[in-house]
C-alpha positions as MATLAB code, in Angstrom:
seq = 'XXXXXXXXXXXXXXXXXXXXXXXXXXXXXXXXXXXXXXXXXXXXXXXXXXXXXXXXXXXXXXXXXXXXXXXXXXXXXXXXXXXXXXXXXXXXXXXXXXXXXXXXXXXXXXXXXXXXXXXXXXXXXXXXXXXXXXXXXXXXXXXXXXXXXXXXXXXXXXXXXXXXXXXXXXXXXXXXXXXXXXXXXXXXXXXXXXXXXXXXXXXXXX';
ca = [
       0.000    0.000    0.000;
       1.632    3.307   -1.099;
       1.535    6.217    1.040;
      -1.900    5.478    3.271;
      -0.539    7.730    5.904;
       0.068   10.781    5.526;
       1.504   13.437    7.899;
      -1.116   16.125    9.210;
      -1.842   19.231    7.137;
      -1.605   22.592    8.089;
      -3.664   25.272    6.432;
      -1.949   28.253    6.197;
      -3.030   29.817    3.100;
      -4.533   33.218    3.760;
      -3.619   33.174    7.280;
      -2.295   36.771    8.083;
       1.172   37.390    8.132;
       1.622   37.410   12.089;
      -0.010   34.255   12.890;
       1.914   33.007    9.682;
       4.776   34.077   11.793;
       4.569   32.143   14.975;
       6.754   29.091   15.554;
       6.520   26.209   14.429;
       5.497   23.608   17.172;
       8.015   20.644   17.994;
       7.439   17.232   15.976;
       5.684   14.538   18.212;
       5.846   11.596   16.069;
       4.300    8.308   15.888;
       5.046    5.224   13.239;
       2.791    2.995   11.605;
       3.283   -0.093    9.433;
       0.701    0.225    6.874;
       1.634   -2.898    5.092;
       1.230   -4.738    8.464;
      -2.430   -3.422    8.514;
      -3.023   -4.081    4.927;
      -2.424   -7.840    5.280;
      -3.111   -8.783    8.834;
      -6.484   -6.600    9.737;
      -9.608   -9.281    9.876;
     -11.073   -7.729    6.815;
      -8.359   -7.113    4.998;
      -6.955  -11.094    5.449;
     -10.605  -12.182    4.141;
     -10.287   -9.741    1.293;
      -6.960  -11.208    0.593;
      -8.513  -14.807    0.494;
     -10.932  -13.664   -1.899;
      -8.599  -11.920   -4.161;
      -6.660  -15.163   -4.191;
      -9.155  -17.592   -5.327;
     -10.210  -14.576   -8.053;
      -6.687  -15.095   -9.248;
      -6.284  -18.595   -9.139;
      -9.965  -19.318  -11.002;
      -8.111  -17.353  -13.536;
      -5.120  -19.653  -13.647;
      -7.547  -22.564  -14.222;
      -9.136  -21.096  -16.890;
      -5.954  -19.994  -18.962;
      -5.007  -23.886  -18.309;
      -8.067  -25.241  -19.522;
      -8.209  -23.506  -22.725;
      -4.502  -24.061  -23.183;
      -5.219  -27.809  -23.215;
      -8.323  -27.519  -25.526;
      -6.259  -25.203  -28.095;
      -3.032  -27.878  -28.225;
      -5.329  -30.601  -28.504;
      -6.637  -29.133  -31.490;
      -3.492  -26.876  -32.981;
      -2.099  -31.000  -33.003;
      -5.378  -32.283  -35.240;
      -5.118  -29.321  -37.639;
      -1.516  -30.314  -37.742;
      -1.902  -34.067  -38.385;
      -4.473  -33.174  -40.783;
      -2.317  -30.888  -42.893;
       0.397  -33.256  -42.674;
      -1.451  -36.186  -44.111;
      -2.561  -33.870  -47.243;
      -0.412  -35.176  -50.431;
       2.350  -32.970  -51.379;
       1.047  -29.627  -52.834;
      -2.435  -30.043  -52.010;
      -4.302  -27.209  -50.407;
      -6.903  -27.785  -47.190;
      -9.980  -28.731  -48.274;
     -13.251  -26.061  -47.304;
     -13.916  -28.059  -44.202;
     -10.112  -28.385  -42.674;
      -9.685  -24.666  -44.274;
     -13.167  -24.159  -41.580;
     -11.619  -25.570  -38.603;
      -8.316  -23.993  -38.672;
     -10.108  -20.427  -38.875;
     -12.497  -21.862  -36.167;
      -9.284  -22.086  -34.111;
      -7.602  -19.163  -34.911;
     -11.332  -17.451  -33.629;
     -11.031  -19.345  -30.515;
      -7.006  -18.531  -29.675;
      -8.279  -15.028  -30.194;
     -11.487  -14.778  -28.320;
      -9.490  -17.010  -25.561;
      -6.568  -13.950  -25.401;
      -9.266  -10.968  -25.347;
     -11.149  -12.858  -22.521;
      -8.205  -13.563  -20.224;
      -7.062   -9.936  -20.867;
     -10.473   -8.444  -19.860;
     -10.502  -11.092  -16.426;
      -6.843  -10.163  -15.662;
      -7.931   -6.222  -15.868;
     -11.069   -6.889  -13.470;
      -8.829   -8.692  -10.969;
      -6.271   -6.066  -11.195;
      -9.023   -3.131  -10.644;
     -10.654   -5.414   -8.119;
      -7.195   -5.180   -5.817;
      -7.121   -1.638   -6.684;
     -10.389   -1.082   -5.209;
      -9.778   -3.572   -1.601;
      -6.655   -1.100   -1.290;
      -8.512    2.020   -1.318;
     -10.946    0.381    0.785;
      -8.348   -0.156    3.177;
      -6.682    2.904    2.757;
     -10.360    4.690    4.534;
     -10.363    2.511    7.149;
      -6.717    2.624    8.129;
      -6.440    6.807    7.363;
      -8.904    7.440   10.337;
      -7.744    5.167   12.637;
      -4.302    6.759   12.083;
      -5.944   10.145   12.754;
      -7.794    9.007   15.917;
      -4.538    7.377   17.543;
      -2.018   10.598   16.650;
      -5.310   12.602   18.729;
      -4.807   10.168   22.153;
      -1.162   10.120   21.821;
      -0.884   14.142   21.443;
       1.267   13.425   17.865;
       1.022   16.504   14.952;
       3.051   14.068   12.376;
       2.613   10.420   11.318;
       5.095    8.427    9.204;
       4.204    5.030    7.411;
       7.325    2.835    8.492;
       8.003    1.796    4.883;
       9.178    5.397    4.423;
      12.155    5.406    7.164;
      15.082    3.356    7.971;
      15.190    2.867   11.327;
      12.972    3.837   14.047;
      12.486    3.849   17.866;
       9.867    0.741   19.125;
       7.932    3.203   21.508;
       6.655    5.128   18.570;
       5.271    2.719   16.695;
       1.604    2.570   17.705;
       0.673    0.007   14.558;
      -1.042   -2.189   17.094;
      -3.067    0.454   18.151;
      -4.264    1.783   14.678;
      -4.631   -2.306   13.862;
      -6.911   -2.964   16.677;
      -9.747    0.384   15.656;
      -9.606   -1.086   12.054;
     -10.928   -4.311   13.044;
     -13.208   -2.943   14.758;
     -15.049   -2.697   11.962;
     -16.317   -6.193   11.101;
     -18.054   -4.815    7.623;
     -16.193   -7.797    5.081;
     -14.349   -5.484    2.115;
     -15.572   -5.382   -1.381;
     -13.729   -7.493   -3.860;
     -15.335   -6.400   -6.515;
     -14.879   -3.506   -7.788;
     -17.487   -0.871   -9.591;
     -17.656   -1.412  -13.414;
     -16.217    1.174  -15.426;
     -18.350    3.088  -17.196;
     -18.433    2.526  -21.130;
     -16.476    5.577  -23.074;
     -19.671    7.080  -25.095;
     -18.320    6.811  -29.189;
     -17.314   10.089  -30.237;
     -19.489   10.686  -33.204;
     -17.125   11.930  -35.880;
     -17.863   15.881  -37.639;
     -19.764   16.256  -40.086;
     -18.414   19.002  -42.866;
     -21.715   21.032  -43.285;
     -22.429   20.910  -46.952;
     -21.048   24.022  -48.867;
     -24.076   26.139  -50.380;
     -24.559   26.029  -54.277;
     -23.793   28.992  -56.412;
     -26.805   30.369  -57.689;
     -27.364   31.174  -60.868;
     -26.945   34.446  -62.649;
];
C-alpha cells in the first residue's frame, strides 16, 4: 500500500502574516506499518482470500483452454500433414483452422479483460483499506498528542515506543463490515461521433 498515511496538514493559506509568523510547534511523532495493517487486519486477510481464489480461477481457466487449443493446434496439424504434397486444405479443414484461430483469439481478449477486473478489483480492496486505516491513524495521533505520522516503509530505522501500529490495527478491526472485492464497473467511453463538414451552399445562378 503506497503512502496510506500521511503526515497532518496545516492550512496556512490566507492566514495573516503574524499568525503566519509564529513558531513552528516541535514534531511529536508516531510510526505505523501500513503494510502490516493491509495484510493482517480481519477484513483485509478475508479480502486477501478472496482476491486469491479470483486469481487462481483465472489460472484454471488460462489452463483449460490451453489444453483444448493444443489438442486441437495438433489435429489441424496431423491433418495438414497427411494432405499429399502440394495439395491445399480442403473447405472443411480450411473451416476448422479459422475456427481455431477465432477461438485462440477470443481465448486472449477474454483472459485480458478477467486479468484487468482482478487487477481493478485489488485496486479497489486497497482504497478500501486505505479509509479505514487513514482514520484510525488520525484518531490514535489525537490520544497520543502526535502533529506528524510516518508510514514505516518510508524510514530506515525507528524507535519501538513510537510505533503505535497495534493500536491503529486494533480500531480497524473494529469494523467487522467484510471489504468489497469487486470492484465498480467502469463506465463505457460514449463513441465520439465523428464531424460532419456542413455541406457548402450552391452557387446560384446568374
Amino acid at each position: 500500500m503506497k503512502k496510506l498515511i500521511l503526515s497532518a496538514t496545516v492550512a496556512a493559506l490566507a492566514m495573516p502574516a503574524a499568525v503566519q509568523a509564529q513558531p513552528v510547534p516541535p514534531a511529536q511523532v508516531i510510526v505505523v506499518d501500513s503494510e502490516q495493517i493491509a495484510r493482517t487486519c480481519t477484513a483485509c486477510a478475508a479480502a486477501a482470500t478472496q482476491l486469491t481464489a479470483q486469481g487462481q480461477a483465472i489460472q484454471a481457466r488460462v489452463a483449460q483452454m490451453r489444453t483444448q487449443l493444443e489438442t486441437e493446434r495438433t489435429g489441424i496439424q496431423t491433418a495438414v500433414g497427411a494432405l499429399p504434397a502440394g495439395t491445399q486444405p480442403d473447405a472443411a479443414l480450411q473451416a476448422r483452422i479459422t475456427a481455431y484461430e477465432q477461438r485462440q483469439q477470443a481465448f486472449s481478449t477474454e483472459i485480458q479483460g478477467r486479468q484487468q477486473t482482478y487487477e481493478r478489483n485489488q485496486r479497489y480492496v486497497l482504497q478500501q483499506i486505505g479509509e479505514r486505516v487513514r482514520p484510525a491513524v488520525n484518531a490514535v495521533m489525537t490520544q497520543r498528542g502526535a502533529n506528524l505520522a510516518v508510514d514505516a516503509g518510508q524510514i530506515i530505522n525507528t524507535a519501538a515506543a513510537l510505533d503505535v501500529t497495534a493500536a491503529v490495527l486494533a480500531i480497524v478491526n473494529q469494523n467487522a463490515a467484510p471489504l468489497n472485492v469487486n470492484a465498480p464497473a467502469q463506465a463505457a467511453t460514449p463513441a465520439t461521433t465523428p464531424a460532419t463538414t456542413p455541406p457548402r451552399p450552391r452557387p446560384t445562378g446568374r
